[in-house]
PDB file of C-alpha atoms and ligand atoms in Angstrom:
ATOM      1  CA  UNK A  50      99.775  17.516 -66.367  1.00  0.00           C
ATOM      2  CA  UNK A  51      96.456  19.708 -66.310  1.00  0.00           C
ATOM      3  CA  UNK A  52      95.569  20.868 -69.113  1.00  0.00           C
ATOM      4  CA  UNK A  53      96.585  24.357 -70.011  1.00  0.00           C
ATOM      5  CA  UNK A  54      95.397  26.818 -72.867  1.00  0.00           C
ATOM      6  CA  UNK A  55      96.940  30.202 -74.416  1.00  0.00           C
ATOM      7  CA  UNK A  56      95.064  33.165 -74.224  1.00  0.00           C
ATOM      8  CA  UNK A  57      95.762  36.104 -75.732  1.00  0.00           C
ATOM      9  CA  UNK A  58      94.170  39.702 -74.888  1.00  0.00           C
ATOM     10  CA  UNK A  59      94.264  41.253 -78.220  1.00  0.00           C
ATOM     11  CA  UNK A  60      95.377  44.857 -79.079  1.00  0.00           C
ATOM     12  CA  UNK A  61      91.405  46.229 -79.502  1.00  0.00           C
ATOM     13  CA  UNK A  62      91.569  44.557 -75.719  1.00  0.00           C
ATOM     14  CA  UNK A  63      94.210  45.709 -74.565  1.00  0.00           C
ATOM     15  CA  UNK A  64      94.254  49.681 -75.909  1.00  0.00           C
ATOM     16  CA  UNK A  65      89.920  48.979 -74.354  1.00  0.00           C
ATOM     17  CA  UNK A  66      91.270  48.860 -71.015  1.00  0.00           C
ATOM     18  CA  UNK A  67      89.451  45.271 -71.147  1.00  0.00           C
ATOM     19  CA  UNK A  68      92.346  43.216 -69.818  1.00  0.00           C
ATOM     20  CA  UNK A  69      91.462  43.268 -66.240  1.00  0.00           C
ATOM     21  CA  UNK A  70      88.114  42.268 -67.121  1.00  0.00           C
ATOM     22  CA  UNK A  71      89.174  39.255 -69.408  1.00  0.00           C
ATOM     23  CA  UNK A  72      91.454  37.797 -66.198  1.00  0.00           C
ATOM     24  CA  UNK A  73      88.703  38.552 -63.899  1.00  0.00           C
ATOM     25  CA  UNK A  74      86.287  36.141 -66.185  1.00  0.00           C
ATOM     26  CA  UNK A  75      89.132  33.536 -66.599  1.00  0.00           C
ATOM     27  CA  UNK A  76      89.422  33.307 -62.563  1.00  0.00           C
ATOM     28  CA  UNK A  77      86.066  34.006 -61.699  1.00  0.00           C
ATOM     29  CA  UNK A  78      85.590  30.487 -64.271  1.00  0.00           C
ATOM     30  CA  UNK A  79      87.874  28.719 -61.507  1.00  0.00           C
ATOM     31  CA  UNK A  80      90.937  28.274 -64.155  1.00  0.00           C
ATOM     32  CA  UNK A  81      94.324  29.285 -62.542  1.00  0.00           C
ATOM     33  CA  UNK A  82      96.247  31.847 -64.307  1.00  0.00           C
ATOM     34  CA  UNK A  83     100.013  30.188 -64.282  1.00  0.00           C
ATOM     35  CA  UNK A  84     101.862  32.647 -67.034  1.00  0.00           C
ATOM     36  CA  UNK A  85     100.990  36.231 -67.503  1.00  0.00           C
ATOM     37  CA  UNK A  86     102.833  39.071 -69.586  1.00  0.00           C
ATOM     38  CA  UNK A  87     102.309  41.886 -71.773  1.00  0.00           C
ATOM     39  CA  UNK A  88     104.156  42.234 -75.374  1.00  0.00           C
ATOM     40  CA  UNK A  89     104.060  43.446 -78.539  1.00  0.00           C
ATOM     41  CA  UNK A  90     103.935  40.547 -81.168  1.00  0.00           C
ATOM     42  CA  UNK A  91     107.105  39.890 -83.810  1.00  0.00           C
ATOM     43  CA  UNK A  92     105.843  38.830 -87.869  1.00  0.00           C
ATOM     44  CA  UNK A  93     107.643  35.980 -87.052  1.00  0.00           C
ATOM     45  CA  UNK A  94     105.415  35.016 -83.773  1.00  0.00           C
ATOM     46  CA  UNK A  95     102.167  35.661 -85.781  1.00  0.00           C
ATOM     47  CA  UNK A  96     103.484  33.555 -88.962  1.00  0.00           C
ATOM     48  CA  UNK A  97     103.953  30.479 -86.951  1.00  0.00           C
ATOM     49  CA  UNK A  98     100.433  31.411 -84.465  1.00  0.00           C
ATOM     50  CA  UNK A  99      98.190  32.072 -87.669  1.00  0.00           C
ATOM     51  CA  UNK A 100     100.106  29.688 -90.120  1.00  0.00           C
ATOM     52  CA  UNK A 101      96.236  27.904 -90.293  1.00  0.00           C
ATOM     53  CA  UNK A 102      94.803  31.026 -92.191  1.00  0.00           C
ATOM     54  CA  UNK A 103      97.478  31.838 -94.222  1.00  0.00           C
ATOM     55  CA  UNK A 104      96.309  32.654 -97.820  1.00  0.00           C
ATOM     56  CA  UNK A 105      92.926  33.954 -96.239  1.00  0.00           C
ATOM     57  CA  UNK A 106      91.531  37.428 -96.879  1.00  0.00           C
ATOM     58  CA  UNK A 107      91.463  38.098 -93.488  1.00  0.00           C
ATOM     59  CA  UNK A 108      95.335  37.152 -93.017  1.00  0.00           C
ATOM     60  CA  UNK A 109      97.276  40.298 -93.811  1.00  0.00           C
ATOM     61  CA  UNK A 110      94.756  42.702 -92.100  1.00  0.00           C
ATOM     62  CA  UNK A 111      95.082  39.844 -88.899  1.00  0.00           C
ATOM     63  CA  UNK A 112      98.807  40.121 -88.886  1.00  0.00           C
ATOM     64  CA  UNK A 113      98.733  44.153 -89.328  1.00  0.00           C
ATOM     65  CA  UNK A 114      95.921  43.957 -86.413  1.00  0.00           C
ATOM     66  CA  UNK A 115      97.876  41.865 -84.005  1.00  0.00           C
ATOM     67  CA  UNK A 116     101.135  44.035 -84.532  1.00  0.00           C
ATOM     68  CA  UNK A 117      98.964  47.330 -84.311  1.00  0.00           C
ATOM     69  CA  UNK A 118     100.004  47.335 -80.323  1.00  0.00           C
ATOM     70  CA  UNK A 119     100.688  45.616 -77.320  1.00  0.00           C
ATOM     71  CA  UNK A 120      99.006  42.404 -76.480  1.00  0.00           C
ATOM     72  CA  UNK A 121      99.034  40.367 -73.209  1.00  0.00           C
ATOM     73  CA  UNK A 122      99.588  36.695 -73.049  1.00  0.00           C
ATOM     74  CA  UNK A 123      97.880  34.719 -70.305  1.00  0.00           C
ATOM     75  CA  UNK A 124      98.961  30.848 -69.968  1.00  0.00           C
ATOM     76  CA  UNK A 125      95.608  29.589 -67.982  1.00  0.00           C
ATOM     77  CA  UNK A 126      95.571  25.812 -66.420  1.00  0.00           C
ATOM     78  CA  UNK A 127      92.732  23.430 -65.474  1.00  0.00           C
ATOM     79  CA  UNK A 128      90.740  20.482 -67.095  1.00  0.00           C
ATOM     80  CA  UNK A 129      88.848  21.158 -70.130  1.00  0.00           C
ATOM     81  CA  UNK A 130      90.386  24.980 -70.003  1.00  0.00           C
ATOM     82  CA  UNK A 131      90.707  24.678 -74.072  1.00  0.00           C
ATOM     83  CA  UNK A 132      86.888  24.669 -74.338  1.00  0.00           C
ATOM     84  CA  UNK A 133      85.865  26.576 -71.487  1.00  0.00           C
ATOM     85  CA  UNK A 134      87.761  29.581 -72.314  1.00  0.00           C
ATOM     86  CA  UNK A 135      86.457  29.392 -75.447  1.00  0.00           C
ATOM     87  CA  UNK A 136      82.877  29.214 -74.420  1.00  0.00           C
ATOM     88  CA  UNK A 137      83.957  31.895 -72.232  1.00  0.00           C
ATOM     89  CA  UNK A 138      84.907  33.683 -75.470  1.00  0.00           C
ATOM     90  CA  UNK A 139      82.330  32.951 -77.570  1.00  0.00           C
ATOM     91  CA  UNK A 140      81.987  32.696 -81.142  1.00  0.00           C
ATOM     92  CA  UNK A 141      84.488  34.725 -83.537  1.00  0.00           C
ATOM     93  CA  UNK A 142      81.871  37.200 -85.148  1.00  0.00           C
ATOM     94  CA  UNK A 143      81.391  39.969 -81.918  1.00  0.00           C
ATOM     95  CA  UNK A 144      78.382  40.749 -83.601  1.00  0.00           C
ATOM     96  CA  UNK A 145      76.347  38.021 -83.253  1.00  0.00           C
ATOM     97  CA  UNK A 146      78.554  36.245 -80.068  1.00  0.00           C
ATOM     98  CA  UNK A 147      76.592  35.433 -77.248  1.00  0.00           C
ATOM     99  CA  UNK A 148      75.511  37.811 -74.595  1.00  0.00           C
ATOM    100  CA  UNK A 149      77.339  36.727 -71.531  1.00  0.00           C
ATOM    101  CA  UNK A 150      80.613  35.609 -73.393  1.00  0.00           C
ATOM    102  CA  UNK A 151      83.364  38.314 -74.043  1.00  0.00           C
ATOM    103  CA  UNK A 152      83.035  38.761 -77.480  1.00  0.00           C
ATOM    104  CA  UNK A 153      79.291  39.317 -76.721  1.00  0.00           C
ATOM    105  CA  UNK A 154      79.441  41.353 -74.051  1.00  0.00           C
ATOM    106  CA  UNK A 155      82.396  43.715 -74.721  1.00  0.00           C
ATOM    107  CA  UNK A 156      83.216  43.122 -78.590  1.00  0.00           C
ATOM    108  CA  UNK A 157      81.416  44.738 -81.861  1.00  0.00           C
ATOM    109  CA  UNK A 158      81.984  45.088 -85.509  1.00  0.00           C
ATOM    110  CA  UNK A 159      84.144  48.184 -86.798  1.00  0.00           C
ATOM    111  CA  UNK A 160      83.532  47.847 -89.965  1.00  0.00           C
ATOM    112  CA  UNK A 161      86.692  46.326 -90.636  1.00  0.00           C
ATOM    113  CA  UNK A 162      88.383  43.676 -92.901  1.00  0.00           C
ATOM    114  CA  UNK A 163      89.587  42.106 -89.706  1.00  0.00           C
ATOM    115  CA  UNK A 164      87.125  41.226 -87.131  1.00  0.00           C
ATOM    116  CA  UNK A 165      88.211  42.820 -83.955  1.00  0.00           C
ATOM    117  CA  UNK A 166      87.236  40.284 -81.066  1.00  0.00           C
ATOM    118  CA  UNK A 167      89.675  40.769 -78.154  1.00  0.00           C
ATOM    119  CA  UNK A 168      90.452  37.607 -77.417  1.00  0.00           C
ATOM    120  CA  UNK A 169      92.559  34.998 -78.577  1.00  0.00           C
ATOM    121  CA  UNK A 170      91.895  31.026 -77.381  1.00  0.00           C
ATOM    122  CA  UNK A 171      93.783  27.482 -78.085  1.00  0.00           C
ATOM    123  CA  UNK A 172      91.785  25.322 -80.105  1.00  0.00           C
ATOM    124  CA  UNK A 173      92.981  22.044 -79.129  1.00  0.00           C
ATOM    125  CA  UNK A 174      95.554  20.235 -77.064  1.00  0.00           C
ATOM    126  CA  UNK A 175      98.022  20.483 -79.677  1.00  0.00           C
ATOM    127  CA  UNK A 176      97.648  24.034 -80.695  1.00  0.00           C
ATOM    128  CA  UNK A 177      97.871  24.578 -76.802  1.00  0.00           C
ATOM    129  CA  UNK A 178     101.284  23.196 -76.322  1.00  0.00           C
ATOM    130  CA  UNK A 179     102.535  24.747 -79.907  1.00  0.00           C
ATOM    131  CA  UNK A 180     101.235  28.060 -78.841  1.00  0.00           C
ATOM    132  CA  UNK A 181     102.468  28.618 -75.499  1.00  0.00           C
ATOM    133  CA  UNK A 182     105.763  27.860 -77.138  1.00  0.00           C
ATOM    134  CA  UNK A 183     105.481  30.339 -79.457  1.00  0.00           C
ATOM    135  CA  UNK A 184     104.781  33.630 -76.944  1.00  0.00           C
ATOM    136  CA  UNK A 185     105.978  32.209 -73.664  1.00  0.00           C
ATOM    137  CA  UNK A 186     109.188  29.977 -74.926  1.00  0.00           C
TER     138      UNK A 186
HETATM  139  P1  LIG N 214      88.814  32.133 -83.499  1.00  0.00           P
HETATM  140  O1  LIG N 214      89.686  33.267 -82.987  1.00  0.00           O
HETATM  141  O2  LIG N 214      87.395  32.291 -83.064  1.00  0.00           O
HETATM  142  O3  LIG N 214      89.398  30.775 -83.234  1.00  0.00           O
HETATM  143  P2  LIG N 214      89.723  31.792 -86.260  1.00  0.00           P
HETATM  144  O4  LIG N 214      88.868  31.193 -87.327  1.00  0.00           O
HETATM  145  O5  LIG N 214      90.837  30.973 -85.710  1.00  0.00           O
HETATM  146  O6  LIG N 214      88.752  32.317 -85.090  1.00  0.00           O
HETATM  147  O7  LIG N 214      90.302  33.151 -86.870  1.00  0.00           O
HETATM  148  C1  LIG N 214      91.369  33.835 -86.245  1.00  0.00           C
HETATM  149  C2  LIG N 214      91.006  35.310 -86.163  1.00  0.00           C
HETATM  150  O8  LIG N 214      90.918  35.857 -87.483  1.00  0.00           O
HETATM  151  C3  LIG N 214      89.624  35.602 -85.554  1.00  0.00           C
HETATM  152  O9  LIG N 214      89.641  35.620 -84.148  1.00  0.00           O
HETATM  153  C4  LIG N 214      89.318  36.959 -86.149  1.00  0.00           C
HETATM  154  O10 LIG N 214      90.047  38.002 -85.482  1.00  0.00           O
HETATM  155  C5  LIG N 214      89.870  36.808 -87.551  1.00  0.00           C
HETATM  156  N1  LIG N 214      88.868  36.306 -88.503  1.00  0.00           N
HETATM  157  C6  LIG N 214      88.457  35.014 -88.661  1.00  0.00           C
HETATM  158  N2  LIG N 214      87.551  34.881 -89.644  1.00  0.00           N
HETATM  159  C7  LIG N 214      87.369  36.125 -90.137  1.00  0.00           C
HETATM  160  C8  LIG N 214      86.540  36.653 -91.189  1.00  0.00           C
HETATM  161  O11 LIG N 214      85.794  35.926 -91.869  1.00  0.00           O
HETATM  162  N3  LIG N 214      86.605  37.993 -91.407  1.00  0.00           N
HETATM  163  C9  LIG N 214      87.424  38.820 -90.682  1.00  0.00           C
HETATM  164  N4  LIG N 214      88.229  38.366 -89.699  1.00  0.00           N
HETATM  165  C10 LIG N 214      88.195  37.037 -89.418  1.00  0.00           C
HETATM  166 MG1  LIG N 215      91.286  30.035 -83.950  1.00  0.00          MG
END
């Protein structure tokens, strides 16, 4: 099977209007967009997607973050998709991200004890499959 990654457009993404923009950089890349739905995000969902930062400062404001409004999920297929996207998506702190990434380009600090970076990007192979699981069943 190709290898496949979940993306998620996060609610600061989202409520920006930025979600066309995301998918437009994801296909423009070449990657094929196979799954592709908008939802709002259960505690339960985000316990099992975050369970790697649990304990963290940053977890509780995360969680209240990710449930503060819709999100889309985007399943997106092709080989090395896991670390394209997230070169795509550059590195987590929008302030300092790339320019020409999506954190660099559309993302910025808000003063926040969450940093609000619109996207959301598998890690890994494993995370991959246990992800998509989690938001698309
Ligand atoms: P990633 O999304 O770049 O993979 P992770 O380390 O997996 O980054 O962290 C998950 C999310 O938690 C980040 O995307 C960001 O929204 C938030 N986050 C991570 N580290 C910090 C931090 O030090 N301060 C505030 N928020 C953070
Ligand atoms: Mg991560």
């Amino acid at each position: 099977m190709t290898e496949r990654t979940l993306i998620l457009v996060k609610p600061d993404g989202v409520a920006r209007g930025l979600t066309g923009e995301i998918l437009r950089r994801v296909e423009a890349k070449g990657y094929r967009v196979t799954a592709l739905s908008q939802m709002q995000a259960t505690q339960e969902q985000l316990a099992a997607h975050y369970a790697e930062h649990e304990g963290k400062p940053f977890y509780a404001p995360l969680v209240d973050f990710m449930l503060s409004g819709p999100i889309v999920g985007i399943v997106a297929e092709g080989d090395r998709v896991i670390e394209g996207f997230r070169a795509l998506a550059g590195s987590t702190e929008p302030t300092t991200a790339s320019p020409g990434t999506i954190r660099g380009d559309l993302g910025r600090d808000w003063g926040e004890k969450v940093q609000k970076n619109l996207v959301h990007g598998s890690d890994s192979v494993e995370s991959a499959e246990r992800e998509i699981g989690i938001w698309f069943g």
